[in-house]
PDB file of C-alpha atoms in Angstrom:
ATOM      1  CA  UNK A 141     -10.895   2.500   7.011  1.00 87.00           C
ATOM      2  CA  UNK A 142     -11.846  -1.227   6.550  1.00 86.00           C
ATOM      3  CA  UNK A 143      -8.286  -2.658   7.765  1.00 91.00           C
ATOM      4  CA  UNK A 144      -8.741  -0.059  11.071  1.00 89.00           C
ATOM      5  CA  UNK A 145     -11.766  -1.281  11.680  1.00 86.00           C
ATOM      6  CA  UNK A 146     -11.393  -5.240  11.238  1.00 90.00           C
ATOM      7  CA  UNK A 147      -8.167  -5.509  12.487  1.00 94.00           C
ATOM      8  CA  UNK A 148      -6.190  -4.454  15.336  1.00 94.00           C
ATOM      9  CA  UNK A 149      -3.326  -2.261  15.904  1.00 94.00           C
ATOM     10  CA  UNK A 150      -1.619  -5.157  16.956  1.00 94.00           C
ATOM     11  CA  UNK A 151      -2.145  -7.154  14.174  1.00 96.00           C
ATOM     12  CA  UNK A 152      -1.852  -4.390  11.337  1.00 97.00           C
ATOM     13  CA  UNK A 153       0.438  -1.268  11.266  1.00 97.00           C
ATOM     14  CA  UNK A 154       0.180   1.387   8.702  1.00 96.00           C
ATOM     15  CA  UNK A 155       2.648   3.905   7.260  1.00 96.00           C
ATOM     16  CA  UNK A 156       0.967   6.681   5.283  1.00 96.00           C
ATOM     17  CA  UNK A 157       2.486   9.100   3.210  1.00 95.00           C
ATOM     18  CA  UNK A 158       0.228  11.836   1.721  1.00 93.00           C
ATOM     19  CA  UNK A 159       1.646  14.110  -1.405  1.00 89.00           C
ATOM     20  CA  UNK A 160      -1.041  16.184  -0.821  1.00 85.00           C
ATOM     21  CA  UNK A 161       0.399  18.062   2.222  1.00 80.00           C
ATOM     22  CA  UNK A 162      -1.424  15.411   4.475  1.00 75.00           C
ATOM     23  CA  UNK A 163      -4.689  16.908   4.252  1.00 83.00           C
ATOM     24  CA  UNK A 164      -5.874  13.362   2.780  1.00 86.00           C
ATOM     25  CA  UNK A 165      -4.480  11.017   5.300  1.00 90.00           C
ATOM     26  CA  UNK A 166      -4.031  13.279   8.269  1.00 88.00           C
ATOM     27  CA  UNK A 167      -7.321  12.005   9.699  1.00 86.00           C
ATOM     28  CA  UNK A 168      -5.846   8.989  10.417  1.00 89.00           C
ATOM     29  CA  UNK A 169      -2.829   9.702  12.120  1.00 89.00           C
ATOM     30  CA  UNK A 170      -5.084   9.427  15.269  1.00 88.00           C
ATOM     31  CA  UNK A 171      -5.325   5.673  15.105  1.00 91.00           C
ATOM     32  CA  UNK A 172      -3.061   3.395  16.975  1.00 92.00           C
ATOM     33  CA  UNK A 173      -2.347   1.308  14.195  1.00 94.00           C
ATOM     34  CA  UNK A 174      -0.241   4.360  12.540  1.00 94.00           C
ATOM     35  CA  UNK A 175       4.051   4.048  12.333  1.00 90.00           C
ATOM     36  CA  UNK A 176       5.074   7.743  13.774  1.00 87.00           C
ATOM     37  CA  UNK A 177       3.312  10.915  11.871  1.00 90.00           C
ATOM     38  CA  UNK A 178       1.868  10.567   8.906  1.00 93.00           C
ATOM     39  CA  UNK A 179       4.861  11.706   5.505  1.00 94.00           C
ATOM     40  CA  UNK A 180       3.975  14.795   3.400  1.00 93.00           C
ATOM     41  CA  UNK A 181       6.572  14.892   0.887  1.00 93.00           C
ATOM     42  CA  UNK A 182       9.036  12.403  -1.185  1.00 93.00           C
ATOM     43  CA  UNK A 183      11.977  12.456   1.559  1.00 94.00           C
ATOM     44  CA  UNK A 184       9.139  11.231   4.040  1.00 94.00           C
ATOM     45  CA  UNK A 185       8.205   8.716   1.444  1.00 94.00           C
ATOM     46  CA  UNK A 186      11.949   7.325   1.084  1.00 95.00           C
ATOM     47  CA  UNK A 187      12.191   7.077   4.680  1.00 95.00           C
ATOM     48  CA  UNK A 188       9.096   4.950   4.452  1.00 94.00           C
ATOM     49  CA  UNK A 189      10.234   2.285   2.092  1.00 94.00           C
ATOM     50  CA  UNK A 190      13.531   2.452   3.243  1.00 95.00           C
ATOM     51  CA  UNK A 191      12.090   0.918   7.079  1.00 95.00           C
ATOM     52  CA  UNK A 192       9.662  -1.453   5.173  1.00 96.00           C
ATOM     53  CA  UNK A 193      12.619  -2.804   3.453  1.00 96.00           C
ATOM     54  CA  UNK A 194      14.847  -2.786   6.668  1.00 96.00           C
ATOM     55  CA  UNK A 195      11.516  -4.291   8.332  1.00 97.00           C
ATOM     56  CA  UNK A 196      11.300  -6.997   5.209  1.00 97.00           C
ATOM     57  CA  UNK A 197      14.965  -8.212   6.028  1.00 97.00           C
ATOM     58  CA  UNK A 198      14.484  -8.105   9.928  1.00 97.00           C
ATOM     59  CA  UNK A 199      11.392 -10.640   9.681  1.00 97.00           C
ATOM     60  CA  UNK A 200      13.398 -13.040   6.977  1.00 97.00           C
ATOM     61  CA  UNK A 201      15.759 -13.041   9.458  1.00 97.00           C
ATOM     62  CA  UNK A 202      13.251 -14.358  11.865  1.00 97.00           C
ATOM     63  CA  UNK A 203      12.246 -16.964   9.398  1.00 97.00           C
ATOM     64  CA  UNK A 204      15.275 -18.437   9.372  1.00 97.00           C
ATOM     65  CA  UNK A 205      15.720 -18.844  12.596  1.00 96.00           C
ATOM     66  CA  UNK A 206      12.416 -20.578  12.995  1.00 96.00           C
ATOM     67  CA  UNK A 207      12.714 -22.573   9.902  1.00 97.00           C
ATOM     68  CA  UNK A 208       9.486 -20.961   7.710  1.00 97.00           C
ATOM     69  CA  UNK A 209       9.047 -19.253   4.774  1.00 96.00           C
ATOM     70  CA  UNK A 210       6.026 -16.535   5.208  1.00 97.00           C
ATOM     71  CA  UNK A 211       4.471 -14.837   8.214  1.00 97.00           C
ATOM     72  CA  UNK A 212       1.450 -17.378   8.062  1.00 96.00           C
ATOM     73  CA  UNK A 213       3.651 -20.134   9.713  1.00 97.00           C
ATOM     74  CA  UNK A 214       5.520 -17.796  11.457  1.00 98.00           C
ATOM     75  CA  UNK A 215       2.588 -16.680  13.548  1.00 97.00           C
ATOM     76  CA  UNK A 216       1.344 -19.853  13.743  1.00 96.00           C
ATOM     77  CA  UNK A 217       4.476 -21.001  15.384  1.00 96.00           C
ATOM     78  CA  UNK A 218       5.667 -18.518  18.252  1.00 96.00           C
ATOM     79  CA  UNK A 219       3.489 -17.117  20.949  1.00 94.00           C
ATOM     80  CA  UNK A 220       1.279 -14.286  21.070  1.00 93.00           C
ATOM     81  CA  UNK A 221       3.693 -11.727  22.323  1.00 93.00           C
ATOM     82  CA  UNK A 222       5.895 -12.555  19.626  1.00 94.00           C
ATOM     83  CA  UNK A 223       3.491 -12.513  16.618  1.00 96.00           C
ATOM     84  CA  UNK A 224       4.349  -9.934  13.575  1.00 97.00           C
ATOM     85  CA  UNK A 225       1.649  -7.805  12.282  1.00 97.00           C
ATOM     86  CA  UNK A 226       0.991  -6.681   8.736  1.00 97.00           C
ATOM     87  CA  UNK A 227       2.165  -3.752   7.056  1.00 97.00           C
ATOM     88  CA  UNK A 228       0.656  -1.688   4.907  1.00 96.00           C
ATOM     89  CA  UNK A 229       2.510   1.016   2.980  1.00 95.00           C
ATOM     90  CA  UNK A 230       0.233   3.892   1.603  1.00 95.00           C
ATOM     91  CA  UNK A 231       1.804   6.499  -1.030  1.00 94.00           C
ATOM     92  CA  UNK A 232      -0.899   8.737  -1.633  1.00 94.00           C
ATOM     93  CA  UNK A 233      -0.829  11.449  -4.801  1.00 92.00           C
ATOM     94  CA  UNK A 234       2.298   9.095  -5.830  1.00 91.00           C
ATOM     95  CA  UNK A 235       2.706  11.602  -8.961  1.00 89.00           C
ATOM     96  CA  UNK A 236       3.590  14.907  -6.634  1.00 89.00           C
ATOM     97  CA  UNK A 237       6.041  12.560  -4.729  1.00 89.00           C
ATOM     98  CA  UNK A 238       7.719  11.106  -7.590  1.00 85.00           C
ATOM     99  CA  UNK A 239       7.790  14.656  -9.339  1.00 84.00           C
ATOM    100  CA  UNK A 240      11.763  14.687  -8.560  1.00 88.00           C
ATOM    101  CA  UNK A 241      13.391  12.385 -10.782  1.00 88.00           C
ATOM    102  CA  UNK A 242      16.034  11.238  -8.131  1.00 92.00           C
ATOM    103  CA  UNK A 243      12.979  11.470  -5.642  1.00 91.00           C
ATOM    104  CA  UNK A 244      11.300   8.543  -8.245  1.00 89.00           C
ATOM    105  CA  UNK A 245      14.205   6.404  -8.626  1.00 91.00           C
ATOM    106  CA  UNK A 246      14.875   6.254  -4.840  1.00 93.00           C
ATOM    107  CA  UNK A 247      11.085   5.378  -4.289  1.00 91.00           C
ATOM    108  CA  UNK A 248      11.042   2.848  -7.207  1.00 90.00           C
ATOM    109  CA  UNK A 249      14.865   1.697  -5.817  1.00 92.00           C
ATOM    110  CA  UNK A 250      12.436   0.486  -2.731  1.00 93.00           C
ATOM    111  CA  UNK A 251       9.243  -0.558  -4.212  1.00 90.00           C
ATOM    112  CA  UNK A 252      11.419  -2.870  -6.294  1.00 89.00           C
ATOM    113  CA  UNK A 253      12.984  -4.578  -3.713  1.00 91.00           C
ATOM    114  CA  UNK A 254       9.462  -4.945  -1.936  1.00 92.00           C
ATOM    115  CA  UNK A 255       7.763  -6.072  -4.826  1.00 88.00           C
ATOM    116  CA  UNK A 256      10.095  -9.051  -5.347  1.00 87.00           C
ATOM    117  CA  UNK A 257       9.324 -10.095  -1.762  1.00 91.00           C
ATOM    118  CA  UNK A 258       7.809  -8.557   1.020  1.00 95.00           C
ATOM    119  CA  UNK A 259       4.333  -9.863   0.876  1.00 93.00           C
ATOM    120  CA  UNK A 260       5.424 -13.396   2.013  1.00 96.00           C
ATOM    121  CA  UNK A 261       7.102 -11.261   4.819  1.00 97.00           C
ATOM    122  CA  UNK A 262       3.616  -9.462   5.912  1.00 97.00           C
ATOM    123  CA  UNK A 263       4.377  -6.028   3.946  1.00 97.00           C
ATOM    124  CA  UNK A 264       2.349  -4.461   1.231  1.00 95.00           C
ATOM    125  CA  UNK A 265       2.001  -0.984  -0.756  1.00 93.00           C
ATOM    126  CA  UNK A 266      -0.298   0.631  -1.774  1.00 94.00           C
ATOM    127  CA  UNK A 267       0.366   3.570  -4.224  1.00 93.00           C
ATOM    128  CA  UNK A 268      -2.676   5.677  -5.581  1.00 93.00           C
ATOM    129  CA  UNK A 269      -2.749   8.901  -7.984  1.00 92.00           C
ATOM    130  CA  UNK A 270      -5.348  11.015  -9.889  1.00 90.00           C
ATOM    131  CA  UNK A 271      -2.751  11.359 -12.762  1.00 88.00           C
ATOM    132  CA  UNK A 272      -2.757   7.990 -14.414  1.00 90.00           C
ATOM    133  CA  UNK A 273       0.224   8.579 -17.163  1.00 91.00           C
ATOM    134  CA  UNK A 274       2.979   6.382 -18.466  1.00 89.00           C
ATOM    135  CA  UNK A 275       5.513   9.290 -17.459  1.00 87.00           C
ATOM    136  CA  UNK A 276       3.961   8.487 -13.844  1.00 88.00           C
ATOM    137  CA  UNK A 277       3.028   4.383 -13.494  1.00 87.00           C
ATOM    138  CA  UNK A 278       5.619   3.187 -15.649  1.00 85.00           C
ATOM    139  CA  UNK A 279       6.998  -0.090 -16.276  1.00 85.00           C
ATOM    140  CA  UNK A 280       8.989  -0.906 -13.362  1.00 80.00           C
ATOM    141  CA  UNK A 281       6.033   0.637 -11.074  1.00 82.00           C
ATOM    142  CA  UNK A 282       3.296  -1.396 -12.603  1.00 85.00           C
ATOM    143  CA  UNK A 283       5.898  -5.208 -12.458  1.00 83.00           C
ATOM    144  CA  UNK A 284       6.419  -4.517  -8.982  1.00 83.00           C
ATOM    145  CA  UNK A 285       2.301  -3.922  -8.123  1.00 85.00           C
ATOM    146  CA  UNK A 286       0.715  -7.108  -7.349  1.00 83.00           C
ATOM    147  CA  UNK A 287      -3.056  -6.111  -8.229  1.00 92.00           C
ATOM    148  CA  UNK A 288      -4.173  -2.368 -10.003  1.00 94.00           C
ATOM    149  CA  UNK A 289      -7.805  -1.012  -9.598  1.00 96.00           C
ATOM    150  CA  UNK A 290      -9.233   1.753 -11.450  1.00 96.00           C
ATOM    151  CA  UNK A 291     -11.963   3.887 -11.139  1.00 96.00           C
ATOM    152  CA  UNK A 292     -13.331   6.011 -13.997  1.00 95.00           C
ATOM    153  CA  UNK A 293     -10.600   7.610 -16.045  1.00 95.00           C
ATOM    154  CA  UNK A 294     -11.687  10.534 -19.078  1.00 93.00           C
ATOM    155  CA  UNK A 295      -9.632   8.502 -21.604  1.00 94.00           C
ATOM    156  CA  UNK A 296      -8.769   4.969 -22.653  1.00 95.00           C
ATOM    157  CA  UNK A 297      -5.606   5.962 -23.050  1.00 94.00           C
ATOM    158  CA  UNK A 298      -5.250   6.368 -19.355  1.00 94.00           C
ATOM    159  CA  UNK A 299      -7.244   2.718 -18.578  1.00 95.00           C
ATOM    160  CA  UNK A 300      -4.549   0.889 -20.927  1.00 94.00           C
ATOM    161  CA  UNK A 301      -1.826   2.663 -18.402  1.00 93.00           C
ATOM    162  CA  UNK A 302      -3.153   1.348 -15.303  1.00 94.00           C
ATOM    163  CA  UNK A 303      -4.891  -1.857 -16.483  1.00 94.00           C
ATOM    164  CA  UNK A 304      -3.020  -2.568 -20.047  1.00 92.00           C
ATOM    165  CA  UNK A 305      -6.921  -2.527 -21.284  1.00 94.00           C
ATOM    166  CA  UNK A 306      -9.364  -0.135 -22.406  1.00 95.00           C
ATOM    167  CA  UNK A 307     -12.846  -0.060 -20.179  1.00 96.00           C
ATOM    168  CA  UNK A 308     -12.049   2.242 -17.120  1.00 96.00           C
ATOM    169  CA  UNK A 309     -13.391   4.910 -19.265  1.00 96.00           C
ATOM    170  CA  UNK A 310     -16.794   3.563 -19.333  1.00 95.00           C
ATOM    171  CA  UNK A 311     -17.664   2.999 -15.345  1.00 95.00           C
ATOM    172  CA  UNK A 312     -20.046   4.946 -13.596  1.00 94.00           C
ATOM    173  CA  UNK A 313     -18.308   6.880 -11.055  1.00 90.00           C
ATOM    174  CA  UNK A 314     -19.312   6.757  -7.434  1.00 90.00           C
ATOM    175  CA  UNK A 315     -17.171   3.650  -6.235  1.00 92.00           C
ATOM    176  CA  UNK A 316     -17.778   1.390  -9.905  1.00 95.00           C
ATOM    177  CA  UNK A 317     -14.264  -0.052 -10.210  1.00 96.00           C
ATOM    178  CA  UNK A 318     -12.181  -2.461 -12.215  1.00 97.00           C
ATOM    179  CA  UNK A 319      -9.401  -4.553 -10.438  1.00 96.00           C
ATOM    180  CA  UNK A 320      -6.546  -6.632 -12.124  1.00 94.00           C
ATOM    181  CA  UNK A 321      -4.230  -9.306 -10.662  1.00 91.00           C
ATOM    182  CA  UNK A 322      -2.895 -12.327 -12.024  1.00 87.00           C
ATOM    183  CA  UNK A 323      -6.080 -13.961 -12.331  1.00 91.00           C
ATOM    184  CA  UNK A 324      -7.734 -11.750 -15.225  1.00 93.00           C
ATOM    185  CA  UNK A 325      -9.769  -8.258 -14.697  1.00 95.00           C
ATOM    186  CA  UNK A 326     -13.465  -8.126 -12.821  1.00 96.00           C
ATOM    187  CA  UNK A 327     -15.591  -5.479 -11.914  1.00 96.00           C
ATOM    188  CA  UNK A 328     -17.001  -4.490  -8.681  1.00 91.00           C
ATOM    189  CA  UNK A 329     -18.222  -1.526  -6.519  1.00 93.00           C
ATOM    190  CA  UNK A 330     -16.532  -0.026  -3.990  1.00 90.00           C
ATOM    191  CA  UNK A 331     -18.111   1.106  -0.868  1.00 86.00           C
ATOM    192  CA  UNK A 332     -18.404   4.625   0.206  1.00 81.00           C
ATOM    193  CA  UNK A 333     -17.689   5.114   3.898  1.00 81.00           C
ATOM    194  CA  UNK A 334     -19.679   7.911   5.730  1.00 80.00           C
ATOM    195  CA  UNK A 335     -18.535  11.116   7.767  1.00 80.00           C
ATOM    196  CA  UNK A 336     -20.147   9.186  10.951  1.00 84.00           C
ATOM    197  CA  UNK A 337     -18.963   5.597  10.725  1.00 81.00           C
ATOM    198  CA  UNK A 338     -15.217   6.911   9.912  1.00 81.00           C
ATOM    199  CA  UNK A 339     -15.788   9.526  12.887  1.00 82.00           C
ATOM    200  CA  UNK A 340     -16.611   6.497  14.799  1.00 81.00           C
ATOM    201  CA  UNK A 341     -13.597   4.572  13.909  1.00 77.00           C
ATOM    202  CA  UNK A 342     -11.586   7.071  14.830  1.00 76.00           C
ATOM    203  CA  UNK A 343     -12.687   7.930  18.001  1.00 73.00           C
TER     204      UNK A 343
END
C-alpha cells in the first residue's frame, strides 16, 4: 500500500501472487501498477519468477549497452521515456505454493537466480507465510532473502527459523516487528493501514 501510494505506476510495477486463492491480494489488482491478474496458485507463481528472471537478463542487457552496472545510473543516463521501473515480486502464503515439491524447487530454481542479482537490476521479492518452519524457509530460501522481518511467532523455535535468533516470540502483536539484514537485527512498528485510506488508494 505504501509503494502504490508513493510511487507511480510508471516508476514501480508489481507482480502478486496470492496462495490463498487471491482473496489477500485481489484488492489490488485494480491498481495500474499491477503486471496482468494477480497468480493464485504455484504454476502462476513459476510464471512469475520465470518473467522477473527473463526481465533481470533483458535490463543487463541494457546495461551493457550503456556501459553501467545498476538501474541507478541507468536511469540517470537515458531519457524519461526510456527509464526502467522497479519490480516488486510478492509470493504471498509462500508455504501453500511451495506445498508441491517440484512446485518448490522450480520457485527456489528462480528465487536463486534473483537473489544472486536482480536487485542491482531494479527487481525484488518479497515472500511472506504464517507457517514459519524449516521444512518451509529453508536454507537456500533464507541465502537468497536480502532482509527477513518477523512479527510475533508462538515459539522460539519458529523466531530462530526466520531470524536465526530467539525474540520474535516476545513482541506485542499489532504491527511490533523485528527486521534482519546484513547490518544486525532492530525493532520497529509497523503501521496499520485503514479500510478508508487503502479504499482511497485504490480508487
Amino acid at each position: 500500500t505504501g509503494l502504490a501510494y508513493f510511487y507511480s505506476e510508471n516508476q514501480l510495477k508489481f507482480l502478486l501472487v496470492d496462495g490463498k486463492k487471491g482473496v489477500e491480494l485481489e484488492k489490488f489488482s485494480s491498481l495500474p501498477h499491477c503486471e496482468g491478474r494477480v497468480g493464485v496458485n504455484a504454476r502462476d507463481a513459476i510464471e512469475s519468477m520465470r518473467n522477473a528472471c527473463e526481465e533481470m537478463d533483458d535490463r543487463y542487457e541494457s546495461f551493457r549497452k550503456e556501459n553501467v552496472s545498476d538501474i541507478f545510473t541507468y536511469n540517470q543516463k537515458v531519457s524519461d521515456v526510456n527509464r526502467l521501473p522497479w519490480w516488486i515480486v510478492i509470493l504471498d502464503e509462500y508455504a501453500q505454493l511451495g506445498s508441491v515439491k517440484e512446485d518448490k524447487d522450480s520457485i527456489e530454481h528462480h528465487l536463486q537466480q534473483l537473489g544472486q542479482m536482480a536487485r542491482a537490476a531494479g527487481i525484488h521479492v518479497i515472500i511472506s507465510t504464517q507457517k514459519p518452519t524449516a521444512e518451509v524457509i529453508n536454507n537456500v530460501l533464507k541465502e537468497n532473502l536480502a532482509g527477513r522481518l518477523a512479527f510475533r511467532v508462538t515459539a522460539s523455535s519458529s523466531s530462530g527459523v526466520i531470524l536465526d535468533e530467539s525474540g520474535a516470540e516476545l513482541l506485542n502483536g499489532k504491527g511490533d516487528a523485528l527486521f534482519r539484514d546484513l547490518k544486525g537485527t532492530q525493532r520497529f512498528q509497523c503501521c496499520l493501514v485503514s479500510k478508508s485510506t487503502l479504499d482511497r488508494i485504490l480508487s
